Coordinates of C-alpha atoms and ligand atoms in Angstrom, one line a residue:
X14 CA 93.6 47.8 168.4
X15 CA 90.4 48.3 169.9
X16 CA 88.5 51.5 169.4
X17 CA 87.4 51.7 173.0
X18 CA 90.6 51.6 174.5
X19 CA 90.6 53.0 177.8
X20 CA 94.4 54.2 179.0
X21 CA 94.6 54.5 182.8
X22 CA 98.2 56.4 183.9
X23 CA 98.9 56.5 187.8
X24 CA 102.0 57.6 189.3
X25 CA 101.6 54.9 192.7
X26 CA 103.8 51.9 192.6
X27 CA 101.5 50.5 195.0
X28 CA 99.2 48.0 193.7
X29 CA 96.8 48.8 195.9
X30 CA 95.9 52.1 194.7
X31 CA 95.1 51.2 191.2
X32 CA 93.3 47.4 191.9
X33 CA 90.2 48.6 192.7
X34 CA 89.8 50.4 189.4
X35 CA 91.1 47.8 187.9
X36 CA 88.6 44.9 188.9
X37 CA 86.1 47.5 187.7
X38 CA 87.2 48.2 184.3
X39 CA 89.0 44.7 183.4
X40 CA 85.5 43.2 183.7
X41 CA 84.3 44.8 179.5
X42 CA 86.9 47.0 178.7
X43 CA 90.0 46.8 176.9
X44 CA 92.5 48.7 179.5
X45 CA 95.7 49.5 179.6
X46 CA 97.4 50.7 183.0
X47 CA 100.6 52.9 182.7
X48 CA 103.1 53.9 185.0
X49 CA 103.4 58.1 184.0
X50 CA 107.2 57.0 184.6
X51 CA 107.6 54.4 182.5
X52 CA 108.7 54.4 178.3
X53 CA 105.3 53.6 177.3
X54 CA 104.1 57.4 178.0
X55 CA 106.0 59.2 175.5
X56 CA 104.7 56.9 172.3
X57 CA 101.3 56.6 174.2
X58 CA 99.3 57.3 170.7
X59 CA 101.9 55.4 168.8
X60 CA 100.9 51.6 170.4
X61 CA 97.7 52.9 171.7
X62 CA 94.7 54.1 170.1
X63 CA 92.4 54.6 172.9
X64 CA 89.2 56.0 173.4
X65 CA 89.6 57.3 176.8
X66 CA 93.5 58.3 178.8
X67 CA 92.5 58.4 182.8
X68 CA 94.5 60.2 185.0
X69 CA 94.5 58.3 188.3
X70 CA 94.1 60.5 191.6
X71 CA 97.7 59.9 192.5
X72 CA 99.2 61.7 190.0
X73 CA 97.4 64.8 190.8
X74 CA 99.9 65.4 193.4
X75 CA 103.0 65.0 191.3
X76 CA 105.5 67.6 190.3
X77 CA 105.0 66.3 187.0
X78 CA 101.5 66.1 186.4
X79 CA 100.6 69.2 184.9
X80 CA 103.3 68.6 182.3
X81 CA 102.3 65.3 181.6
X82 CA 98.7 66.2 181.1
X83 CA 99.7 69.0 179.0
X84 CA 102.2 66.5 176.8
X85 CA 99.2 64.1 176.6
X86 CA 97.2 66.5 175.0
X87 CA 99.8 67.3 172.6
X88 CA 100.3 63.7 171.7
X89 CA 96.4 63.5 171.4
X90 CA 96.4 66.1 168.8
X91 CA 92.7 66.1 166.7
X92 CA 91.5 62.4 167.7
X93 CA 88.5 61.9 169.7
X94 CA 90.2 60.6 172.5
X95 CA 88.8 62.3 176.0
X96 CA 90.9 63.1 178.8
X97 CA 89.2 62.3 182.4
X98 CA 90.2 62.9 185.8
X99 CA 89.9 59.9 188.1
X100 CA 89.4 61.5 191.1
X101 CA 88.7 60.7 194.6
X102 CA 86.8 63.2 195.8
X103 CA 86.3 66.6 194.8
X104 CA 89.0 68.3 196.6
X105 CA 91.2 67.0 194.0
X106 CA 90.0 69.7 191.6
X107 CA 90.9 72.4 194.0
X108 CA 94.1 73.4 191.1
X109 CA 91.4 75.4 188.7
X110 CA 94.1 74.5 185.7
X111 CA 92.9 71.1 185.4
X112 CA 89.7 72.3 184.6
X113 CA 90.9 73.7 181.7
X114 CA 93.1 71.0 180.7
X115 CA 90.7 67.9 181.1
X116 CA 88.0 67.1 179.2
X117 CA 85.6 66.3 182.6
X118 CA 86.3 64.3 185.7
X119 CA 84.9 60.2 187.2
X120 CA 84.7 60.1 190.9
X121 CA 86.1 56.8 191.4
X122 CA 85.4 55.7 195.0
X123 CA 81.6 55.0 194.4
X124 CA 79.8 52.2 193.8
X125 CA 81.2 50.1 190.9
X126 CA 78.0 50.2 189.0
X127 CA 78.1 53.6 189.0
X128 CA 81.4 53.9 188.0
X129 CA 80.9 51.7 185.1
X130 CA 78.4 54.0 184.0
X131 CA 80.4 57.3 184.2
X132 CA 82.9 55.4 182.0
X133 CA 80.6 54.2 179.5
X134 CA 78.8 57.9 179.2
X135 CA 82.8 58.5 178.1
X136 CA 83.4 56.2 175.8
X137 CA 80.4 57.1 173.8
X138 CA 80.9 61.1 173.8
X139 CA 84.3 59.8 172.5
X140 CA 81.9 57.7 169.7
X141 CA 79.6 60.4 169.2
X142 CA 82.8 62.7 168.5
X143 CA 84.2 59.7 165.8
X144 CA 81.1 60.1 164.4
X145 CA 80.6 63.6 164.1
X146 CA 84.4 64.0 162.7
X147 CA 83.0 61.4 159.8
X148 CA 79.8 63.4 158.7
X149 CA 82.1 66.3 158.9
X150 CA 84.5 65.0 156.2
X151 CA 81.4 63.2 154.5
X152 CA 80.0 66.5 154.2
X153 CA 83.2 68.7 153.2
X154 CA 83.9 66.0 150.2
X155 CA 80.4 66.3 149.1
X156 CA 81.0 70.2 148.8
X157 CA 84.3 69.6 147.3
X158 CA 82.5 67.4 144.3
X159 CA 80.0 70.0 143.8
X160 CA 82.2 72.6 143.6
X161 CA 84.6 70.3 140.7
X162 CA 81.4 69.7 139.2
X163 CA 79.9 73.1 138.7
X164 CA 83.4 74.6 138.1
X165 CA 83.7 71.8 135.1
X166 CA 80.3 72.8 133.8
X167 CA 81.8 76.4 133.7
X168 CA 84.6 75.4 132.0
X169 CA 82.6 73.5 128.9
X170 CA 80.6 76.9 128.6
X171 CA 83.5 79.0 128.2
X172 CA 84.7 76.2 125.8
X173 CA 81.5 76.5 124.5
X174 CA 81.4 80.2 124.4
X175 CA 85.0 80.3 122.5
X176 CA 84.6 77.8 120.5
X177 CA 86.6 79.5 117.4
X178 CA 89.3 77.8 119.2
X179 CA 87.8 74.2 118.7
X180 CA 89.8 71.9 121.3
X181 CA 92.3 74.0 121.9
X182 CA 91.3 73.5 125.7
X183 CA 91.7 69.6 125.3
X184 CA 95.0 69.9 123.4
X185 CA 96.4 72.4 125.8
X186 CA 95.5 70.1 129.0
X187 CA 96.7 67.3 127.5
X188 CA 100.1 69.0 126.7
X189 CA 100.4 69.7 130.2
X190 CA 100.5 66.9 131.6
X191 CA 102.3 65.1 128.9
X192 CA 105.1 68.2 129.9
X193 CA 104.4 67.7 133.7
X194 CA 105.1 63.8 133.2
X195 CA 108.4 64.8 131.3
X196 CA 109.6 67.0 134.1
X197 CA 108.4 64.1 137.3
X198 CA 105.3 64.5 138.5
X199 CA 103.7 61.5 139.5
X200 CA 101.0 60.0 137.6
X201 CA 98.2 61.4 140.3
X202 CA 99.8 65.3 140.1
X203 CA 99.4 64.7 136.1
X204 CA 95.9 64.2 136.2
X205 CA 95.5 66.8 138.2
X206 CA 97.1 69.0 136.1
X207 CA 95.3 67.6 133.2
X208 CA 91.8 68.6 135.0
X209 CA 93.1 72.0 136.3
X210 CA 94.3 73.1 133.3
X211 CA 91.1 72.8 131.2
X212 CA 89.9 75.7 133.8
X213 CA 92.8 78.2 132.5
X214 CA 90.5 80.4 130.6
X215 CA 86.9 80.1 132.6
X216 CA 87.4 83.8 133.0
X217 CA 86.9 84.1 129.0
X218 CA 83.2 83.5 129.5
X219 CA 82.5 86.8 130.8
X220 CA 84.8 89.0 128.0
X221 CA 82.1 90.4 125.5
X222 CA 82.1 88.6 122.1
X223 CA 83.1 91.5 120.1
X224 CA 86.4 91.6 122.1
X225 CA 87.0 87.5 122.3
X226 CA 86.1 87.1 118.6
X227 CA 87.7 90.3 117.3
X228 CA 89.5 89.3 113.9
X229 CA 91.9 92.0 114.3
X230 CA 94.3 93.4 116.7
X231 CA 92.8 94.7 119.9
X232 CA 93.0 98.3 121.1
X233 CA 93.9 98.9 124.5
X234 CA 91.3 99.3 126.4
X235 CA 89.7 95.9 124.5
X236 CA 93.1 94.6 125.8
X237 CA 92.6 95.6 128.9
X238 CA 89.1 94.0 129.7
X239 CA 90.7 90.3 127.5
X240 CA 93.2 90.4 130.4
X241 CA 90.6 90.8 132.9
X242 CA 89.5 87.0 132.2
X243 CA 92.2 85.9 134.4
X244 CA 90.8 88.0 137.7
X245 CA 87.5 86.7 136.5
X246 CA 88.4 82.9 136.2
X247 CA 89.9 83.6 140.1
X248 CA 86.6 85.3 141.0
X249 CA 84.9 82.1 139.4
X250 CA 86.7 79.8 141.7
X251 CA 86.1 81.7 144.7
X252 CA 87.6 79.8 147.9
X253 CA 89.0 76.5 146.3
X254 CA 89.0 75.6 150.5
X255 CA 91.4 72.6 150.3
X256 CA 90.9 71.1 147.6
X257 CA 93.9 70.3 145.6
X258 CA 92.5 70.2 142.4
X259 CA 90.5 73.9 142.6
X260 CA 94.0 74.9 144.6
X261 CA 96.2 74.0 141.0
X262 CA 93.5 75.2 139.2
X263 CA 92.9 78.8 140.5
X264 CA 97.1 78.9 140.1
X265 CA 96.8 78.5 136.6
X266 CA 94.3 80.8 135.9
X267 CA 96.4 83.7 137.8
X268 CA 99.8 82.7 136.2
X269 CA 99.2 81.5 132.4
X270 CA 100.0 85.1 131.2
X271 CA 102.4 85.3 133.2
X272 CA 106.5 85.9 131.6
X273 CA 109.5 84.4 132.6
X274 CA 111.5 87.8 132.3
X275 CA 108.4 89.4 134.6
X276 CA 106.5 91.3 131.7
X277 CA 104.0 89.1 131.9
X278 CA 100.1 89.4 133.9
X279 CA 98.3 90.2 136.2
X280 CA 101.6 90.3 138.5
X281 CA 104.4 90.4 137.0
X282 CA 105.9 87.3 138.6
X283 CA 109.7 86.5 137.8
X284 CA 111.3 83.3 137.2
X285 CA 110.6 80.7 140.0
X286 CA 107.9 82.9 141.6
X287 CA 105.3 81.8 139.2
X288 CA 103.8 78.5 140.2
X289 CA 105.5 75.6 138.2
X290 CA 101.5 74.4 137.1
X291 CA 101.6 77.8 135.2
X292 CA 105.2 77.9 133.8
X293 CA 103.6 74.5 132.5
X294 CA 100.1 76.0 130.7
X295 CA 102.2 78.7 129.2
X296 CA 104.2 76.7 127.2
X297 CA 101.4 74.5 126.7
X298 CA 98.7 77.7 125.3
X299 CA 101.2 79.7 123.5
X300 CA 102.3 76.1 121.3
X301 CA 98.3 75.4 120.9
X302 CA 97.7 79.1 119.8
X303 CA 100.1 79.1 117.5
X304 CA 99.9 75.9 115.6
X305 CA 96.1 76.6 115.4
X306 CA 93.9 79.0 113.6
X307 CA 92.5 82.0 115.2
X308 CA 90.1 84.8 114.4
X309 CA 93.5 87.0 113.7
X310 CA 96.0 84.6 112.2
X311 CA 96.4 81.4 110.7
X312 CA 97.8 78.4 111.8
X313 CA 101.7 78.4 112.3
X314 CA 104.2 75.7 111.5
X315 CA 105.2 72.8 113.8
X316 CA 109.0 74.1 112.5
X317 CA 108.2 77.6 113.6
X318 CA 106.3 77.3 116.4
X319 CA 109.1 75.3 118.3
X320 CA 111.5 77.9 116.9
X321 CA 109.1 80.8 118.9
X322 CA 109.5 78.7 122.4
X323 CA 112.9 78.6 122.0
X324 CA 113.3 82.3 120.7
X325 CA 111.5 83.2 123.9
X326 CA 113.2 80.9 126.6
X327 CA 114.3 82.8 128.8
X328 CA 111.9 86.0 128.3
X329 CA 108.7 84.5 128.1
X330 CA 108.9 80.7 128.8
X331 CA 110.8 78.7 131.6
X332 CA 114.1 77.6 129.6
X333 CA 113.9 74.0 131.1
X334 CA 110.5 73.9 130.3
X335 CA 111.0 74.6 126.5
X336 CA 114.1 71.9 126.6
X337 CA 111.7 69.5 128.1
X338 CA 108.5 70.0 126.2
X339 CA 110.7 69.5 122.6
X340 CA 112.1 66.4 124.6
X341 CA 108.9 64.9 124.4
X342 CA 107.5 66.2 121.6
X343 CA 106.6 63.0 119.7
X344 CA 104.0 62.7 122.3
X345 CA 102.7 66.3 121.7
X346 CA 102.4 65.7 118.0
X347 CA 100.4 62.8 118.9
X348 CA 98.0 64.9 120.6
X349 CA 98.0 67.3 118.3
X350 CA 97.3 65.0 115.4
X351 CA 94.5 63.2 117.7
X352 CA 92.9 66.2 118.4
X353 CA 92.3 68.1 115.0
X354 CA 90.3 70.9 115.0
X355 CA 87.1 70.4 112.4
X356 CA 87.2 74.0 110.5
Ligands
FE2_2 FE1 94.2 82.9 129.1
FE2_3 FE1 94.1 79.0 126.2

């Protein structure tokens, strides 16, 4: 297909009508004339892919013309494709609707050179718009990377910053994925997961040290400002925009604390309303804090740890999650062993 395809629809079944634009435009462009009545016009952007769609002067006095220029704009949807009038004269344009509903208008009957030109200022507007639409997405990916980049430098601060915990935010990512491949993600939503997950706590680099590293239990209002982190991570993240990976991420960070039963935070989300990416993590975090050492405990049992998940399925964990992360837990112990914190 051609990507200056020029469509010309007319409603005459009169040659006559349509041959002298055609002996102008056959001559360097790839065109396409179409009866507005014939099967063609429905799938128009299905076989076609044109640069230009021309409505011929004859059609203007159809019943059905406004409705097909309005379906053609539908079918066009966010291409660059431009939709001309080809008029006669100007007393075609008297309907002040078409205005609206065309992109501009090519007096036909002058002199073919001229004509030729009209058509090629078109068809490069219609380039100019290709090209614009690419520097556009150029542009929005290079703010996307940034944005992974800086929000990955965050993350190995707040590692950084909490680094009691030693790789507990490698483990923990890597659990979630090896849990997301046991329950069918695809291998591209893993990795996702993988790199979203490592965000879950970015909010802990703003919670002051004596809280974060406090060997003992916290009082509540220390509690309180520990469970801020998760606003905070949110906060860091700002608009993820539409990027998928910032999208799973910032769901994380607002739904690792959260409970199965509800009781957990900053919502109190129930059941299936907490995003599936953070029914993951929790499992994931709570199995990683537990079989580790922390300023407050020491390091729990494999045994007992899987006997907690499954004490709290139900209440605090996803059940199907719990059945499904001690379904694959030969691969989790793998991680686990790989991944040893130095103390
Ligand atoms: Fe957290
Ligand atoms: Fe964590």
């Amino acid at each position: 297909m051609s990507s200056k395809q020029i469509i010309v629809i007319y409603a005459s079944r009169n040659n006559k009508t349509i041959e002298p634009i055609k002996s102008v435009l056959d001559v360097n462009h790839n065109t396409v004339f179409i009866n507005y009545k014939s099967e063609t016009f429905e799938s128009l952007f299905q076989t076609y892919e044109p640069s230009l769609v021309m409505f011929n002067d004859d059609l203007i006095n159809t019943d059905m013309f406004v409705e097909c220029l309005t379906k053609t704009k539908m079918l066009m949807g966010c291409t660059s494709c431009r939709l001309i009038l080809l008029i006669n004269s100007l007393s075609s344009l008297e309907n002040e609707l078409l205005i609206d509903l065309v992109d501009d208008y090519i007096v036909s009957k002058v002199p073919s050179k001229l004509f030729q030109k009209r058509v090629d200022i078109q068809l490069n507007l219609s380039n100019k718009d290709i090209e614009l639409q690419l520097l556009q997405q150029a542009s929005k990916q290079r703010v996307n990377t940034k944005n992974i980049e800086l929000i990955a430098a965050l993350s190995r601060a707040a590692e950084f910053k909490d680094n009691e915990t030693g790789n507990h935010v490698c483990r923990m990512s890597h659990y979630c994925r090896i849990l997301a491949k046991k329950v069918g993600f695809n291998a591209e939503q893993q990795t996702l997961i993988l790199e979203a997950a490592r965000m879950h706590d970015i909010g802990k680099i703003a919670i002051p040290d004596n809280i974060l590293f406090k060997p003992g239990k916290l009082d509540e209002s220390e509690w309180e400002i520990m469970k801020s982190h998760v606003r905070i991570g949110a906060e860091i993240l700002g608009d993820v925009g539409d990027s998928e990976l910032l999208t799973i991420a910032k769901g994380i960070i607002l739904s690792h604390h959260e409970r199965w039963d509800g009781t957990g935070y900053p919502l109190g989300l129930k059941g299936a309303e907490i995003p599936i990416y953070g029914r993951i993590a929790a499992v994931a975090d709570v199995f990683d804090a537990l079989t580790t050492v922390r300023p407050y405990k020491k390091a729990w049992a494999e045994s007992e740890t899987l006997q907690y998940l499954i004490d709290n399925s139900g209440s605090q964990f996803d059940p199907f999650l719990v059945e499904s992360f001690i379904a694959c837990f030969s691969e989790i112990k793998d991680i686990k062993n790989r991944y040893i914190d130095e103390i």
